[in-house]
Short mmCIF file of N, CA and C in Angstrom, two decimals:
data_model
loop_
_atom_site.label_atom_id
_atom_site.label_comp_id
_atom_site.label_asym_id
_atom_site.label_seq_id
_atom_site.Cartn_x
_atom_site.Cartn_y
_atom_site.Cartn_z
N MET A 246 -13.86 15.22 -6.58
CA MET A 246 -15.26 14.88 -6.50
C MET A 246 -16.11 16.15 -6.53
N LEU A 247 -15.67 17.19 -5.86
CA LEU A 247 -16.45 18.43 -5.86
C LEU A 247 -16.54 19.03 -7.25
N LEU A 248 -15.49 18.93 -8.03
CA LEU A 248 -15.52 19.39 -9.42
C LEU A 248 -16.54 18.59 -10.22
N ALA A 249 -16.59 17.29 -10.00
CA ALA A 249 -17.58 16.44 -10.70
C ALA A 249 -19.00 16.84 -10.32
N VAL A 250 -19.23 17.14 -9.05
CA VAL A 250 -20.56 17.58 -8.60
C VAL A 250 -20.94 18.87 -9.29
N ARG A 251 -20.01 19.84 -9.32
CA ARG A 251 -20.31 21.12 -9.97
C ARG A 251 -20.57 20.94 -11.47
N GLU A 252 -19.79 20.09 -12.08
CA GLU A 252 -19.87 19.92 -13.53
C GLU A 252 -21.06 19.06 -13.97
N PHE A 253 -21.33 17.97 -13.24
CA PHE A 253 -22.32 17.00 -13.71
C PHE A 253 -23.52 16.82 -12.80
N GLY A 254 -23.52 17.45 -11.64
CA GLY A 254 -24.63 17.27 -10.71
C GLY A 254 -24.39 16.09 -9.80
N ARG A 255 -25.43 15.37 -9.49
CA ARG A 255 -25.36 14.26 -8.53
C ARG A 255 -24.54 13.10 -9.06
N PRO A 256 -23.43 12.75 -8.38
CA PRO A 256 -22.69 11.54 -8.77
C PRO A 256 -23.32 10.32 -8.11
N ASP A 257 -23.42 9.23 -8.84
CA ASP A 257 -23.99 8.01 -8.29
C ASP A 257 -22.94 6.97 -7.96
N ALA A 258 -21.72 7.13 -8.49
CA ALA A 258 -20.70 6.11 -8.25
C ALA A 258 -19.30 6.68 -8.37
N LEU A 259 -18.40 6.03 -7.68
CA LEU A 259 -16.97 6.28 -7.82
C LEU A 259 -16.35 4.93 -8.16
N ILE A 260 -15.59 4.87 -9.23
CA ILE A 260 -14.89 3.65 -9.59
C ILE A 260 -13.39 3.93 -9.51
N ASN A 261 -12.73 3.26 -8.59
CA ASN A 261 -11.28 3.36 -8.44
C ASN A 261 -10.66 2.16 -9.14
N ASN A 262 -10.00 2.42 -10.26
CA ASN A 262 -9.36 1.35 -11.02
C ASN A 262 -7.92 1.74 -11.35
N SER A 263 -7.27 2.40 -10.42
CA SER A 263 -5.90 2.84 -10.69
C SER A 263 -4.96 1.65 -10.67
N CYS A 264 -3.95 1.74 -11.51
CA CYS A 264 -3.00 0.63 -11.58
C CYS A 264 -1.65 1.13 -12.08
N VAL A 265 -0.68 1.06 -11.21
CA VAL A 265 0.70 1.30 -11.59
C VAL A 265 1.45 0.07 -11.14
N MET A 266 2.10 -0.60 -12.07
CA MET A 266 2.84 -1.81 -11.74
C MET A 266 4.23 -1.48 -11.22
N ASP A 267 4.77 -2.38 -10.42
CA ASP A 267 6.17 -2.27 -10.07
C ASP A 267 6.97 -2.99 -11.16
N ASP A 268 8.24 -3.14 -10.98
CA ASP A 268 9.05 -3.78 -12.02
C ASP A 268 9.41 -5.22 -11.67
N MET A 269 8.64 -5.82 -10.77
CA MET A 269 8.84 -7.20 -10.34
C MET A 269 10.18 -7.40 -9.63
N SER A 270 10.71 -6.32 -9.05
CA SER A 270 11.98 -6.41 -8.32
C SER A 270 11.86 -7.35 -7.13
N HIS A 271 12.97 -8.00 -6.81
CA HIS A 271 13.07 -8.78 -5.58
C HIS A 271 12.91 -7.82 -4.41
N ILE A 272 12.31 -8.26 -3.33
CA ILE A 272 12.04 -7.37 -2.20
C ILE A 272 13.32 -6.72 -1.67
N GLY A 273 14.44 -7.39 -1.83
CA GLY A 273 15.71 -6.82 -1.40
C GLY A 273 16.26 -5.76 -2.33
N GLU A 274 15.60 -5.59 -3.49
CA GLU A 274 16.05 -4.61 -4.48
C GLU A 274 15.09 -3.44 -4.63
N ILE A 275 14.19 -3.30 -3.67
CA ILE A 275 13.17 -2.26 -3.75
C ILE A 275 13.81 -0.88 -3.63
N ILE A 276 13.35 0.02 -4.48
CA ILE A 276 13.82 1.41 -4.47
C ILE A 276 12.68 2.28 -3.93
N ASN A 277 12.99 3.13 -2.95
CA ASN A 277 11.96 3.95 -2.30
C ASN A 277 11.11 4.73 -3.29
N LYS A 278 11.73 5.34 -4.28
CA LYS A 278 11.00 6.17 -5.24
C LYS A 278 9.94 5.34 -5.99
N LYS A 279 10.31 4.14 -6.41
CA LYS A 279 9.37 3.25 -7.09
C LYS A 279 8.23 2.83 -6.16
N THR A 280 8.60 2.47 -4.95
CA THR A 280 7.61 2.02 -3.97
C THR A 280 6.60 3.14 -3.68
N GLU A 281 7.09 4.33 -3.47
CA GLU A 281 6.21 5.47 -3.20
C GLU A 281 5.27 5.75 -4.36
N ARG A 282 5.76 5.65 -5.59
CA ARG A 282 4.92 5.89 -6.76
C ARG A 282 3.80 4.86 -6.86
N VAL A 283 4.14 3.59 -6.69
CA VAL A 283 3.14 2.52 -6.79
C VAL A 283 2.08 2.68 -5.70
N PHE A 284 2.50 2.92 -4.47
CA PHE A 284 1.52 3.10 -3.39
C PHE A 284 0.72 4.38 -3.56
N ARG A 285 1.33 5.43 -4.05
CA ARG A 285 0.60 6.69 -4.25
C ARG A 285 -0.58 6.48 -5.20
N PHE A 286 -0.34 5.81 -6.33
CA PHE A 286 -1.41 5.62 -7.31
C PHE A 286 -2.37 4.51 -6.93
N ASN A 287 -1.86 3.40 -6.44
CA ASN A 287 -2.71 2.23 -6.21
C ASN A 287 -3.41 2.23 -4.85
N THR A 288 -2.90 2.98 -3.89
CA THR A 288 -3.48 2.97 -2.55
C THR A 288 -3.97 4.35 -2.13
N PHE A 289 -3.07 5.33 -2.13
CA PHE A 289 -3.44 6.64 -1.60
C PHE A 289 -4.50 7.34 -2.44
N VAL A 290 -4.36 7.34 -3.75
CA VAL A 290 -5.36 8.01 -4.60
C VAL A 290 -6.74 7.41 -4.40
N PRO A 291 -6.91 6.08 -4.45
CA PRO A 291 -8.25 5.53 -4.20
C PRO A 291 -8.80 5.85 -2.81
N VAL A 292 -7.94 5.84 -1.79
CA VAL A 292 -8.40 6.14 -0.43
C VAL A 292 -8.88 7.59 -0.34
N TYR A 293 -8.11 8.52 -0.86
CA TYR A 293 -8.52 9.93 -0.82
C TYR A 293 -9.78 10.17 -1.65
N ALA A 294 -9.85 9.54 -2.82
CA ALA A 294 -11.04 9.69 -3.67
C ALA A 294 -12.27 9.12 -2.97
N MET A 295 -12.11 7.98 -2.33
CA MET A 295 -13.22 7.37 -1.62
C MET A 295 -13.68 8.26 -0.47
N GLY A 296 -12.73 8.86 0.24
CA GLY A 296 -13.10 9.77 1.33
C GLY A 296 -13.92 10.95 0.84
N SER A 297 -13.52 11.51 -0.29
CA SER A 297 -14.29 12.63 -0.87
C SER A 297 -15.66 12.18 -1.33
N ALA A 298 -15.71 11.03 -1.97
CA ALA A 298 -16.97 10.52 -2.50
C ALA A 298 -17.96 10.20 -1.39
N VAL A 299 -17.49 9.55 -0.34
CA VAL A 299 -18.38 9.18 0.75
C VAL A 299 -19.02 10.42 1.38
N LYS A 300 -18.27 11.49 1.53
CA LYS A 300 -18.85 12.73 2.06
C LYS A 300 -20.01 13.21 1.19
N VAL A 301 -19.80 13.18 -0.13
CA VAL A 301 -20.85 13.61 -1.06
C VAL A 301 -22.02 12.64 -1.01
N PHE A 302 -21.73 11.34 -1.01
CA PHE A 302 -22.81 10.34 -1.00
C PHE A 302 -23.65 10.42 0.27
N LEU A 303 -23.02 10.65 1.41
CA LEU A 303 -23.78 10.79 2.65
C LEU A 303 -24.68 12.01 2.60
N GLU A 304 -24.17 13.10 2.06
CA GLU A 304 -24.96 14.33 1.96
C GLU A 304 -26.15 14.16 1.03
N GLN A 305 -25.95 13.45 -0.07
CA GLN A 305 -27.04 13.31 -1.05
C GLN A 305 -27.93 12.09 -0.81
N GLY A 306 -27.57 11.25 0.15
CA GLY A 306 -28.42 10.12 0.50
C GLY A 306 -28.10 8.82 -0.22
N GLY A 307 -26.95 8.71 -0.84
CA GLY A 307 -26.59 7.43 -1.45
C GLY A 307 -25.54 7.56 -2.53
N GLY A 308 -24.96 6.45 -2.87
CA GLY A 308 -23.94 6.36 -3.90
C GLY A 308 -23.19 5.05 -3.74
N ASN A 309 -22.39 4.72 -4.71
CA ASN A 309 -21.65 3.46 -4.70
C ASN A 309 -20.17 3.70 -4.95
N VAL A 310 -19.35 2.90 -4.29
CA VAL A 310 -17.91 2.93 -4.50
C VAL A 310 -17.49 1.55 -4.97
N ILE A 311 -16.76 1.52 -6.07
CA ILE A 311 -16.21 0.26 -6.58
C ILE A 311 -14.69 0.41 -6.61
N ASN A 312 -14.01 -0.39 -5.81
CA ASN A 312 -12.55 -0.38 -5.77
C ASN A 312 -12.04 -1.66 -6.40
N VAL A 313 -11.23 -1.53 -7.43
CA VAL A 313 -10.66 -2.68 -8.10
C VAL A 313 -9.30 -2.96 -7.47
N ALA A 314 -9.21 -4.08 -6.78
CA ALA A 314 -7.95 -4.43 -6.11
C ALA A 314 -7.12 -5.38 -6.96
N SER A 315 -7.67 -6.10 -7.87
CA SER A 315 -7.03 -7.06 -8.75
C SER A 315 -6.62 -8.32 -8.01
N ALA A 316 -6.28 -9.34 -8.75
CA ALA A 316 -5.84 -10.59 -8.14
C ALA A 316 -4.55 -10.40 -7.36
N GLY A 317 -3.80 -9.34 -7.68
CA GLY A 317 -2.57 -9.04 -6.96
C GLY A 317 -2.80 -8.78 -5.49
N ALA A 318 -4.02 -8.48 -5.10
CA ALA A 318 -4.31 -8.22 -3.69
C ALA A 318 -4.25 -9.49 -2.85
N THR A 319 -4.46 -10.63 -3.45
CA THR A 319 -4.48 -11.88 -2.68
C THR A 319 -3.58 -12.97 -3.23
N HIS A 320 -2.95 -12.74 -4.34
CA HIS A 320 -2.10 -13.75 -4.96
C HIS A 320 -0.71 -13.18 -5.22
N THR A 321 0.14 -14.00 -5.74
CA THR A 321 1.53 -13.58 -6.02
C THR A 321 1.79 -13.44 -7.50
N ARG A 322 0.85 -12.91 -8.23
CA ARG A 322 0.95 -12.80 -9.69
C ARG A 322 1.71 -11.57 -10.15
N ALA A 323 2.11 -10.74 -9.25
CA ALA A 323 2.82 -9.51 -9.62
C ALA A 323 3.94 -9.28 -8.61
N GLY A 324 4.59 -8.13 -8.72
CA GLY A 324 5.67 -7.82 -7.80
C GLY A 324 5.17 -7.56 -6.39
N ALA A 325 6.07 -7.64 -5.43
CA ALA A 325 5.72 -7.50 -4.02
C ALA A 325 5.09 -6.14 -3.71
N ILE A 326 5.63 -5.09 -4.28
CA ILE A 326 5.11 -3.75 -4.00
C ILE A 326 3.71 -3.58 -4.60
N TYR A 327 3.52 -4.03 -5.83
CA TYR A 327 2.19 -3.96 -6.44
C TYR A 327 1.18 -4.73 -5.60
N CYS A 328 1.53 -5.97 -5.24
CA CYS A 328 0.60 -6.79 -4.45
C CYS A 328 0.24 -6.10 -3.14
N GLY A 329 1.23 -5.54 -2.47
CA GLY A 329 0.96 -4.85 -1.20
C GLY A 329 0.07 -3.64 -1.38
N SER A 330 0.31 -2.88 -2.45
CA SER A 330 -0.49 -1.67 -2.68
C SER A 330 -1.94 -2.00 -2.98
N LYS A 331 -2.18 -3.08 -3.69
CA LYS A 331 -3.54 -3.49 -4.00
C LYS A 331 -4.22 -4.15 -2.80
N ALA A 332 -3.44 -4.92 -2.02
CA ALA A 332 -4.00 -5.57 -0.84
C ALA A 332 -4.47 -4.54 0.19
N ALA A 333 -3.85 -3.39 0.23
CA ALA A 333 -4.23 -2.35 1.19
C ALA A 333 -5.64 -1.82 0.93
N ILE A 334 -6.11 -1.90 -0.30
CA ILE A 334 -7.44 -1.39 -0.64
C ILE A 334 -8.55 -2.26 -0.07
N ALA A 335 -8.32 -3.56 0.02
CA ALA A 335 -9.38 -4.48 0.47
C ALA A 335 -9.90 -4.14 1.86
N PRO A 336 -9.06 -3.99 2.89
CA PRO A 336 -9.62 -3.68 4.21
C PRO A 336 -10.24 -2.28 4.29
N VAL A 337 -9.70 -1.34 3.55
CA VAL A 337 -10.30 0.00 3.53
C VAL A 337 -11.71 -0.08 2.94
N SER A 338 -11.86 -0.84 1.87
CA SER A 338 -13.17 -1.02 1.24
C SER A 338 -14.14 -1.72 2.18
N LYS A 339 -13.69 -2.79 2.82
CA LYS A 339 -14.55 -3.54 3.74
C LYS A 339 -15.01 -2.67 4.92
N LYS A 340 -14.07 -1.95 5.51
CA LYS A 340 -14.41 -1.10 6.65
C LYS A 340 -15.43 -0.03 6.25
N THR A 341 -15.22 0.58 5.11
CA THR A 341 -16.13 1.61 4.63
C THR A 341 -17.51 1.02 4.35
N ALA A 342 -17.55 -0.14 3.72
CA ALA A 342 -18.83 -0.78 3.44
C ALA A 342 -19.59 -1.12 4.72
N PHE A 343 -18.90 -1.67 5.70
CA PHE A 343 -19.55 -2.02 6.96
C PHE A 343 -20.04 -0.80 7.71
N MET A 344 -19.35 0.32 7.57
CA MET A 344 -19.78 1.53 8.27
C MET A 344 -21.00 2.17 7.63
N HIS A 345 -21.21 1.92 6.34
CA HIS A 345 -22.25 2.65 5.63
C HIS A 345 -23.33 1.78 5.00
N THR A 346 -23.31 0.49 5.22
CA THR A 346 -24.37 -0.40 4.75
C THR A 346 -24.68 -1.40 5.84
N SER A 347 -25.75 -2.14 5.64
CA SER A 347 -26.02 -3.22 6.59
C SER A 347 -24.98 -4.32 6.40
N ARG A 348 -24.73 -5.11 7.41
CA ARG A 348 -23.70 -6.16 7.34
C ARG A 348 -23.99 -7.14 6.21
N ALA A 349 -25.24 -7.55 6.05
CA ALA A 349 -25.57 -8.51 5.00
C ALA A 349 -25.29 -7.94 3.62
N SER A 350 -25.65 -6.68 3.41
CA SER A 350 -25.40 -6.04 2.11
C SER A 350 -23.91 -5.92 1.86
N ALA A 351 -23.16 -5.53 2.86
CA ALA A 351 -21.72 -5.35 2.70
C ALA A 351 -21.04 -6.68 2.38
N GLU A 352 -21.44 -7.75 3.06
CA GLU A 352 -20.83 -9.06 2.78
C GLU A 352 -21.12 -9.50 1.36
N ALA A 353 -22.31 -9.25 0.88
CA ALA A 353 -22.65 -9.64 -0.49
C ALA A 353 -21.82 -8.87 -1.51
N LEU A 354 -21.51 -7.62 -1.22
CA LEU A 354 -20.76 -6.80 -2.15
C LEU A 354 -19.26 -7.06 -2.13
N LEU A 355 -18.76 -7.70 -1.09
CA LEU A 355 -17.33 -7.85 -0.92
C LEU A 355 -16.81 -9.26 -1.20
N LEU A 356 -17.52 -10.01 -1.99
CA LEU A 356 -17.05 -11.33 -2.34
C LEU A 356 -15.84 -11.22 -3.25
N PRO A 357 -14.78 -12.00 -3.00
CA PRO A 357 -13.59 -11.91 -3.86
C PRO A 357 -13.89 -12.48 -5.24
N ALA A 358 -13.25 -11.90 -6.24
CA ALA A 358 -13.38 -12.39 -7.61
C ALA A 358 -12.63 -13.71 -7.74
N GLU A 359 -13.17 -14.61 -8.46
CA GLU A 359 -12.50 -15.92 -8.68
C GLU A 359 -11.60 -15.85 -9.86
#
C-alpha cells in the first residue's frame, strides 16, 4: 500500500479478490502444503493488505475496502479448504467495517450476495 501511495498519491479503495482453489480433496486427504498455500492467498494476503490500507485510509480521512469472499464462504460449492479460507474473510470484513463506520452503514455494505 505504501508503494501505491508513493506511486499514485491518495488511494481511494482496496479490492481484495484473491483466489487460489484447492483440488476438491476429501477433508481426510488434505495436505498441509496445499492448505497453507490456499489460506496464504485467500485469507492472509487480504487481511494484511486490509491492515495496511486501513492505516492509510485513517490517516487520509477515508477510503473503501472491498473483500470478495465468493459463494464458497457460505456454501459447499468448492473444496473444504477453499471454503474455509474464503469464510475467514467475512468476519474480518464485518469487524473492520463496524469499527470504522456507523452500524447502519456497515450493515448496508455487508449484505451477502445472492
